[in-house]
Coordinates of C-alpha atoms and ligand atoms in Angstrom, one line a residue:
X1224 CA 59.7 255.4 -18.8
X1225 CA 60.8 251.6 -18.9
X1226 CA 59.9 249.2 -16.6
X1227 CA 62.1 248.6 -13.7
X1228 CA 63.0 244.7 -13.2
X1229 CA 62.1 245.2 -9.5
X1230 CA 59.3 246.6 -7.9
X1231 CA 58.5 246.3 -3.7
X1232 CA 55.4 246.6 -2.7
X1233 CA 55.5 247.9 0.8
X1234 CA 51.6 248.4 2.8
X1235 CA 51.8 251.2 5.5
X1236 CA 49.5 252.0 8.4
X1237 CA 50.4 254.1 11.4
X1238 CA 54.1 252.9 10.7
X1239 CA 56.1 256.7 11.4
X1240 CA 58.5 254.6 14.0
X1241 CA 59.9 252.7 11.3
X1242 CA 59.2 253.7 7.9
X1243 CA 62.5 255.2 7.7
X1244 CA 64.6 252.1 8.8
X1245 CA 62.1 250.2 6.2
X1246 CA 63.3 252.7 3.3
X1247 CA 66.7 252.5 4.4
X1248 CA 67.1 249.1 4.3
X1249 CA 64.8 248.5 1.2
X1250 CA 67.1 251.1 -0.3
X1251 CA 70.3 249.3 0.1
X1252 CA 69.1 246.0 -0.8
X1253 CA 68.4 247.3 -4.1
X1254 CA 71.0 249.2 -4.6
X1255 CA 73.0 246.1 -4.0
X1256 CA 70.9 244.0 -6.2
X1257 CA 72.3 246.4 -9.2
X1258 CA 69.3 246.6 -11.1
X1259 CA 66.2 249.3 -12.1
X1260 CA 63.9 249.3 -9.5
X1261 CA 60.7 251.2 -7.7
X1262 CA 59.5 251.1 -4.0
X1263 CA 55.7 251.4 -4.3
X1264 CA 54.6 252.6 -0.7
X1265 CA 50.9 252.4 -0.1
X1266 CA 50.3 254.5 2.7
X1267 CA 46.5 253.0 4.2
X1268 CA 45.2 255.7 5.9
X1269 CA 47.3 256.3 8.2
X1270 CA 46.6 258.3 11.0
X1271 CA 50.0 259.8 12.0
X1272 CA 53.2 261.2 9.9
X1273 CA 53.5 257.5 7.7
X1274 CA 52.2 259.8 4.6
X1275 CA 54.3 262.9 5.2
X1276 CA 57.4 260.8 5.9
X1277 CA 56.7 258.9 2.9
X1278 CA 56.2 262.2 1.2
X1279 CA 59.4 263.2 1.6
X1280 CA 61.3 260.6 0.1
X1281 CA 59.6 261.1 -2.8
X1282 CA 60.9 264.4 -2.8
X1283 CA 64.6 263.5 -3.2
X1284 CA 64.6 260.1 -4.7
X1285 CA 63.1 258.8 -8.2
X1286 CA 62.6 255.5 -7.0
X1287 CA 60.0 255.7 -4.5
X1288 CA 56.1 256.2 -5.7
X1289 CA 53.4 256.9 -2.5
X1290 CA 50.3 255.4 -3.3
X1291 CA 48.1 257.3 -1.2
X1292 CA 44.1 255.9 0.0
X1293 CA 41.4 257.7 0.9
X1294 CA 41.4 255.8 4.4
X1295 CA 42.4 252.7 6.5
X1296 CA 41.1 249.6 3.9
X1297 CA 43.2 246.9 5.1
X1298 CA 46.1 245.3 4.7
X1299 CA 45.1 243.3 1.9
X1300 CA 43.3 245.8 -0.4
X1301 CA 46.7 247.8 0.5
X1302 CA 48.5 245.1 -1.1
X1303 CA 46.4 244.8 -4.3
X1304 CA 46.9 248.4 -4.4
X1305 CA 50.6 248.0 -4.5
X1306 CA 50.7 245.2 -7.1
X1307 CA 48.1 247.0 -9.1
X1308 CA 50.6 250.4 -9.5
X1309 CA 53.9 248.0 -9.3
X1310 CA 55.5 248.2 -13.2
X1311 CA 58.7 245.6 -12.3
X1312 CA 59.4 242.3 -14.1
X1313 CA 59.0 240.9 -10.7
X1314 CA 57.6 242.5 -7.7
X1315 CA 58.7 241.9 -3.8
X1316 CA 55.5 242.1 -1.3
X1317 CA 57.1 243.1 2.2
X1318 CA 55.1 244.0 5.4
X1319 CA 56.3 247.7 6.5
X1320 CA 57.7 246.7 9.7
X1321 CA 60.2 244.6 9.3
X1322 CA 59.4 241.6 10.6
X1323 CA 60.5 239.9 6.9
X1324 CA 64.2 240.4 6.4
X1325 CA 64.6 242.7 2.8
X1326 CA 67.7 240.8 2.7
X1327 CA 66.3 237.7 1.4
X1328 CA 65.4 239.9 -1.8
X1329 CA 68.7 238.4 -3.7
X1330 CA 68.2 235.0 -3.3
X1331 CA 64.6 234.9 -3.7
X1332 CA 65.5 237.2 -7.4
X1333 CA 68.5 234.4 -8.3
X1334 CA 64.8 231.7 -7.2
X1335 CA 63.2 233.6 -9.9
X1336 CA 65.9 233.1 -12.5
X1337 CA 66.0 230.1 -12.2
X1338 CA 62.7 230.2 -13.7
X1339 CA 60.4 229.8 -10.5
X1340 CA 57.3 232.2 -10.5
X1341 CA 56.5 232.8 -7.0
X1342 CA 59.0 232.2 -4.1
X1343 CA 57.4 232.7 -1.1
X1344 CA 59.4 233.1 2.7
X1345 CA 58.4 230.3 4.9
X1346 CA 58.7 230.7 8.3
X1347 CA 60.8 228.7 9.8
X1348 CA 60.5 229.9 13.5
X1349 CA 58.7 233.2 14.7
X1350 CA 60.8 235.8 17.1
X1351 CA 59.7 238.2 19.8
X1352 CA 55.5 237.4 18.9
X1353 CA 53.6 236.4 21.8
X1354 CA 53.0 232.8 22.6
X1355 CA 49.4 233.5 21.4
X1356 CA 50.5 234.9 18.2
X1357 CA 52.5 231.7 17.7
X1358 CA 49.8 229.4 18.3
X1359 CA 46.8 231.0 16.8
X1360 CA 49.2 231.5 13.6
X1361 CA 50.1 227.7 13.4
X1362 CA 46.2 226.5 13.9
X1363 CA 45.2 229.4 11.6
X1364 CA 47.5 228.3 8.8
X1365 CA 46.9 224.3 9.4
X1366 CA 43.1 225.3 9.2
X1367 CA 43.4 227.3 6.5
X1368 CA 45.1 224.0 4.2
X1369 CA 42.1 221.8 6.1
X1370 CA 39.2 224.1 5.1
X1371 CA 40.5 224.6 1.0
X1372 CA 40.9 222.6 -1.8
X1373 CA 43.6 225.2 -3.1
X1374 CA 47.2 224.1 -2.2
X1375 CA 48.5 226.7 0.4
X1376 CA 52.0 226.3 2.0
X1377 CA 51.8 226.5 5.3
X1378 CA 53.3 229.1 8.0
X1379 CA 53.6 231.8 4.8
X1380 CA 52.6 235.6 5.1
X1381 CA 52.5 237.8 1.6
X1382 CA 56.1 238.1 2.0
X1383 CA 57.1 236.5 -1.5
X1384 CA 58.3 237.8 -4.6
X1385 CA 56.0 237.4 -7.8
X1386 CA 56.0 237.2 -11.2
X1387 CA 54.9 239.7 -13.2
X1388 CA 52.9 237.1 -14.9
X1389 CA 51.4 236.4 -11.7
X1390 CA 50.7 240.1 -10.5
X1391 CA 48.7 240.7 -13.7
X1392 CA 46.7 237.3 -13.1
X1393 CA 45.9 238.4 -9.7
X1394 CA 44.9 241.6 -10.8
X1395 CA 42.6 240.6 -13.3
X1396 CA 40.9 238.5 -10.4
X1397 CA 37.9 240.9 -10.0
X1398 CA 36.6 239.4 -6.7
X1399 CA 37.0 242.0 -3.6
X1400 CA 37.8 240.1 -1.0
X1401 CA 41.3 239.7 -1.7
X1402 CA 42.8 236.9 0.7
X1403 CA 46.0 237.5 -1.5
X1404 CA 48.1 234.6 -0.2
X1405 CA 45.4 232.5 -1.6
X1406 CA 45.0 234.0 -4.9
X1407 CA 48.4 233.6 -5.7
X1408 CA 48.6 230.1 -4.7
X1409 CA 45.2 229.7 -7.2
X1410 CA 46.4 231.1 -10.0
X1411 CA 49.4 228.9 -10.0
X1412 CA 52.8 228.8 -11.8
X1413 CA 55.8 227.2 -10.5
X1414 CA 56.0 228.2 -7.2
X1415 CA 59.0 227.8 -4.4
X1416 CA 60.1 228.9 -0.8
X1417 CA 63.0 230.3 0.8
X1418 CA 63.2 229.3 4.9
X1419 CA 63.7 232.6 7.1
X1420 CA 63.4 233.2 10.8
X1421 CA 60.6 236.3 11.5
X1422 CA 61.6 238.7 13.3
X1423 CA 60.8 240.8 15.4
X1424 CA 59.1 244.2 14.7
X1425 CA 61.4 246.5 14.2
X1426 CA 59.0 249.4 16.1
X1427 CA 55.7 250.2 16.9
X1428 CA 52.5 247.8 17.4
X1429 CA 51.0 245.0 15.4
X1430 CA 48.2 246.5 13.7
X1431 CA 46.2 243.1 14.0
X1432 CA 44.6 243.1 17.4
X1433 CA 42.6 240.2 18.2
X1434 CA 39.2 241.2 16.6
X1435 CA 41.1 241.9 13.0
X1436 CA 42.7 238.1 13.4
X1437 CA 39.6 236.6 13.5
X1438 CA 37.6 238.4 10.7
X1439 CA 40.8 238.0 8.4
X1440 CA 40.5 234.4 9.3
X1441 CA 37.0 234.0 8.6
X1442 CA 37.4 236.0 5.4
X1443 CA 40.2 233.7 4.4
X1444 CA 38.0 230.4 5.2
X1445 CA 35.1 231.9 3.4
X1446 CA 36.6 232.9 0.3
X1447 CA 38.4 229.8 -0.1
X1448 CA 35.7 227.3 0.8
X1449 CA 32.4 226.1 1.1
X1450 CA 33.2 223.7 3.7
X1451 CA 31.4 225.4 6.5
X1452 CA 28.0 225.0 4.6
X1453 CA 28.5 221.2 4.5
X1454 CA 28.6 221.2 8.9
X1455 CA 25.1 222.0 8.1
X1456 CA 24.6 218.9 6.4
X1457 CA 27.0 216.7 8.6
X1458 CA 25.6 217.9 11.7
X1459 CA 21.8 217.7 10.7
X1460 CA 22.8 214.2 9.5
X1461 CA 24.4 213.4 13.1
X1462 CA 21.7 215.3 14.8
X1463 CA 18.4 213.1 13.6
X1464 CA 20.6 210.2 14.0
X1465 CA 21.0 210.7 18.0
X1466 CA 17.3 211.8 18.2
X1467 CA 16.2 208.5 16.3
X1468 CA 18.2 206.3 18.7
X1469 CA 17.1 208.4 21.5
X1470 CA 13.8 207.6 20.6
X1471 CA 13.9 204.2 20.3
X1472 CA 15.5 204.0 23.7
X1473 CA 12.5 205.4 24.9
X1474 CA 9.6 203.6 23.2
X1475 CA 11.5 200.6 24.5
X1476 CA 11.8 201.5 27.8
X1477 CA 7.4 202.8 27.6
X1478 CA 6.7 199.4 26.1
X1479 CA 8.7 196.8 27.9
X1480 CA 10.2 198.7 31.2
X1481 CA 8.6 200.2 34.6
X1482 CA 10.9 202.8 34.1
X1483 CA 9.1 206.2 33.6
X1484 CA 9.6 208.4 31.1
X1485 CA 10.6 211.7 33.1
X1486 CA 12.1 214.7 32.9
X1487 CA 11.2 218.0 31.1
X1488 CA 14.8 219.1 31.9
X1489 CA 16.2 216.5 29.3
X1490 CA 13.8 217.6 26.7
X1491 CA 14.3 221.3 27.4
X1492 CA 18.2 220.5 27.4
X1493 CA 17.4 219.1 23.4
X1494 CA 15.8 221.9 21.9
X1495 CA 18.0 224.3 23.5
X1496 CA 20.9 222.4 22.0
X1497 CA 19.5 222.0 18.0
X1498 CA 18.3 225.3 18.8
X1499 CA 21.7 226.2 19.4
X1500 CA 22.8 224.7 16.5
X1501 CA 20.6 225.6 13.7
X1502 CA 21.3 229.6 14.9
X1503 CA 25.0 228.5 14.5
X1504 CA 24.5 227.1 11.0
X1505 CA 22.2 230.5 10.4
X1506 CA 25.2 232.9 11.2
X1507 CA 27.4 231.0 8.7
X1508 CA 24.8 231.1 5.8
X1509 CA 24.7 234.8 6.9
X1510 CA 28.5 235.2 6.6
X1511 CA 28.4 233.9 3.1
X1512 CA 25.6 235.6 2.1
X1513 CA 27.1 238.4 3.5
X1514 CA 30.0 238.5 1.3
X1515 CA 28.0 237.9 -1.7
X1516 CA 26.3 241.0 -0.9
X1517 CA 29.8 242.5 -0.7
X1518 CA 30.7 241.3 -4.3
X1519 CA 27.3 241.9 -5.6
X1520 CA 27.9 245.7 -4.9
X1521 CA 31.0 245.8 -6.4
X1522 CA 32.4 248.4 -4.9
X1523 CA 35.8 249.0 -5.7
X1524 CA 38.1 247.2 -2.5
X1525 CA 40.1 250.5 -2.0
X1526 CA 40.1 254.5 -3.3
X1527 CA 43.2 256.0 -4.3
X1528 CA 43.5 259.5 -3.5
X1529 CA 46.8 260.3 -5.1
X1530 CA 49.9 258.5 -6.2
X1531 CA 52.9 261.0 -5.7
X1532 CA 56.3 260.6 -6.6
X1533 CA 59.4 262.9 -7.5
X1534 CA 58.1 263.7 -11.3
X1535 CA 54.3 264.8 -10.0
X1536 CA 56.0 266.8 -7.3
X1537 CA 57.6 268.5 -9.8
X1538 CA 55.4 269.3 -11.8
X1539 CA 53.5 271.6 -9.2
Ligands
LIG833 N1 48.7 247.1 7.5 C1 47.9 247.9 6.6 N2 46.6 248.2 6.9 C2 46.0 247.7 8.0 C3 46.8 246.9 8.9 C4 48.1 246.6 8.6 O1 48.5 248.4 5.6 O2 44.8 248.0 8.2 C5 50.1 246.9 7.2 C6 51.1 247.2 8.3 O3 51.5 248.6 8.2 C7 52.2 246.2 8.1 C8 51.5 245.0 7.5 O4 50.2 245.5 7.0 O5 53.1 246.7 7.1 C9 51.3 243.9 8.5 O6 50.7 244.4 9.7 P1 51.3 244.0 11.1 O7 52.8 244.0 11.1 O8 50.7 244.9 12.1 O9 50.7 242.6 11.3 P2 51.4 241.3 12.1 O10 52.8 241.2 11.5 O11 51.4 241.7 13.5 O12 50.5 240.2 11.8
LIG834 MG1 54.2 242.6 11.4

């Protein structure tokens, strides 16, 4: 079979309410565009009908491949899944729910004519997220471009459309902890964005509560930076400083003052606080050291179970 020129990449997790409008729209985007192309669902162990619904499209139409995991991996193994089984001249990365409009698709593709290639959606504004959501995105991202020497464009998701010059690079990167909007920005190439307005989710619930923000945001700080090891340094640095002026202080005042040198509560109140803070510069060691183990082990970042389109039905 030849390649299509398009490929989307779509990652799927408990998305039944609107996996249909996602193929429907995806579908007529394409169709529009006028060119060979393949929607490359990975369905991430999804826990109600995203699979079987999924399933049946690939019954009736050619263009639609399920890759299917084992279990929930993430969103980001997900979407190495996707670019590893994509077989377009450029592939589309677009979040299941609809939050990213497919109908950018044609000018991001006449982007990529032009010669650019990546072209990423920026967001220009965010609609219907929480005021939380807002905020902790705009730190995380602004962090994010503090904390790495890698040039990251800010207030940009994986919705983007690659290269496939790009999507092989990526996949050659044999690291597992695949912080993907990162990698692509590594592995360079002429890059560009397109402005769009986020919308809403179409249906259903984010499937990034809280706890999963925070260890996607440590995950992107660590594997991106070493930054957080040099606070040890800083802060040790800054630490003995006060402690050495402290001291002085106090010989002075022993030597050449009545004042008495008092207090257990100020001393306790030290040691709890470099106490604190060498547990705190413990835990992050721990993190990296963590994810070295993770590498070290190199167990694969995701298990397919089955990729399934219209030709391996089939065949059955
Ligand atoms: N997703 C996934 N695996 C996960 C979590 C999320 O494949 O473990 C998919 C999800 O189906 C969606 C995309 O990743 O297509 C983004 O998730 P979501 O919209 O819940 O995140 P948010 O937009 O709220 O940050
Ligand atoms: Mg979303």
């Amino acid at each position: 079979m030849t390649a299509p020129t398009f490929s989307v990449v779509i990652p799927a997790f408990n998305e039944e309410e609107v996996i249909a409008e996602t193929y429907a729209r995806l579908t007529a985007v394409m169709k529009k565009m006028g060119e060979p192309y393949e929607l490359v669902f990975v369905n991430d162990g999804s826990r109600d009908k995203t699979a079987e619904i999924l399933m049946s499209f690939c019954m009736e139409d050619t263009a639609v491949r399920l890759v299917d995991f084992s279990r929930n991996f993430g969103h980001m193994p997900a979407i190495s899944a996707g670019m590893e089984y994509a077989r377009g001249d450029a592939i589309f990365i677009i979040d299941a729910d609809l939050q990213d409009p497919p109908e950018l698709f044609p000018q991001m593709a006449e982007k990529w004519r032009e010669g650019f290639f990546v072209v990423y959606g920026q967001r220009e504004k965010r609609k219907g997220e929480s005021l939380f959501k807002k905020v902790s995105a705009k730190i995380f991202y602004r962090f994010i471009r503090r904390m790495t020497s890698v040039d990251m464009p800010l207030d940009t998701g994986e919705f983007r459309l690659i290269d496939r010059a790009v999507c092989d690079a990526v996949n050659k990167l044999p690291e597992k902890s695949r912080y993907i909007r990162g990698l692509v920005s590594w592995v360079g190439f002429r890059q560009t964005a397109v402005l769009y307005v986020r919308q809403e989710r179409f249906a259903g619930k984010t499937k990034y509560p809280l706890r999963k923000m925070v260890a996607f945001a440590m995950d992107a700080v660590m594997s991106f930076s070493y930054k957080p090891l040099k606070l040890a340094t800083t802060l040790g640095f800054l630490i003995s400083l006060t402690g050495f002026i402290y001291l002085a202080i106090i010989l002075y005042q022993a030597l050449f003052t009545d004042t008495t040198v008092a207090g257990w509560a100020s001393t306790t109140g030290i040691v709890v606080f470099t106490q604190g803070i060498v547990l705190m510069i413990l835990g992050i060691m721990g993190e990296y050291i963590g994810r070295i183990y993770d590498e070290i082990k190199n167990r694969p970042a995701y298990i397919v179970r089955a990729v399934i389109d219209k030709k391996s039905l089939g065949n059955r």
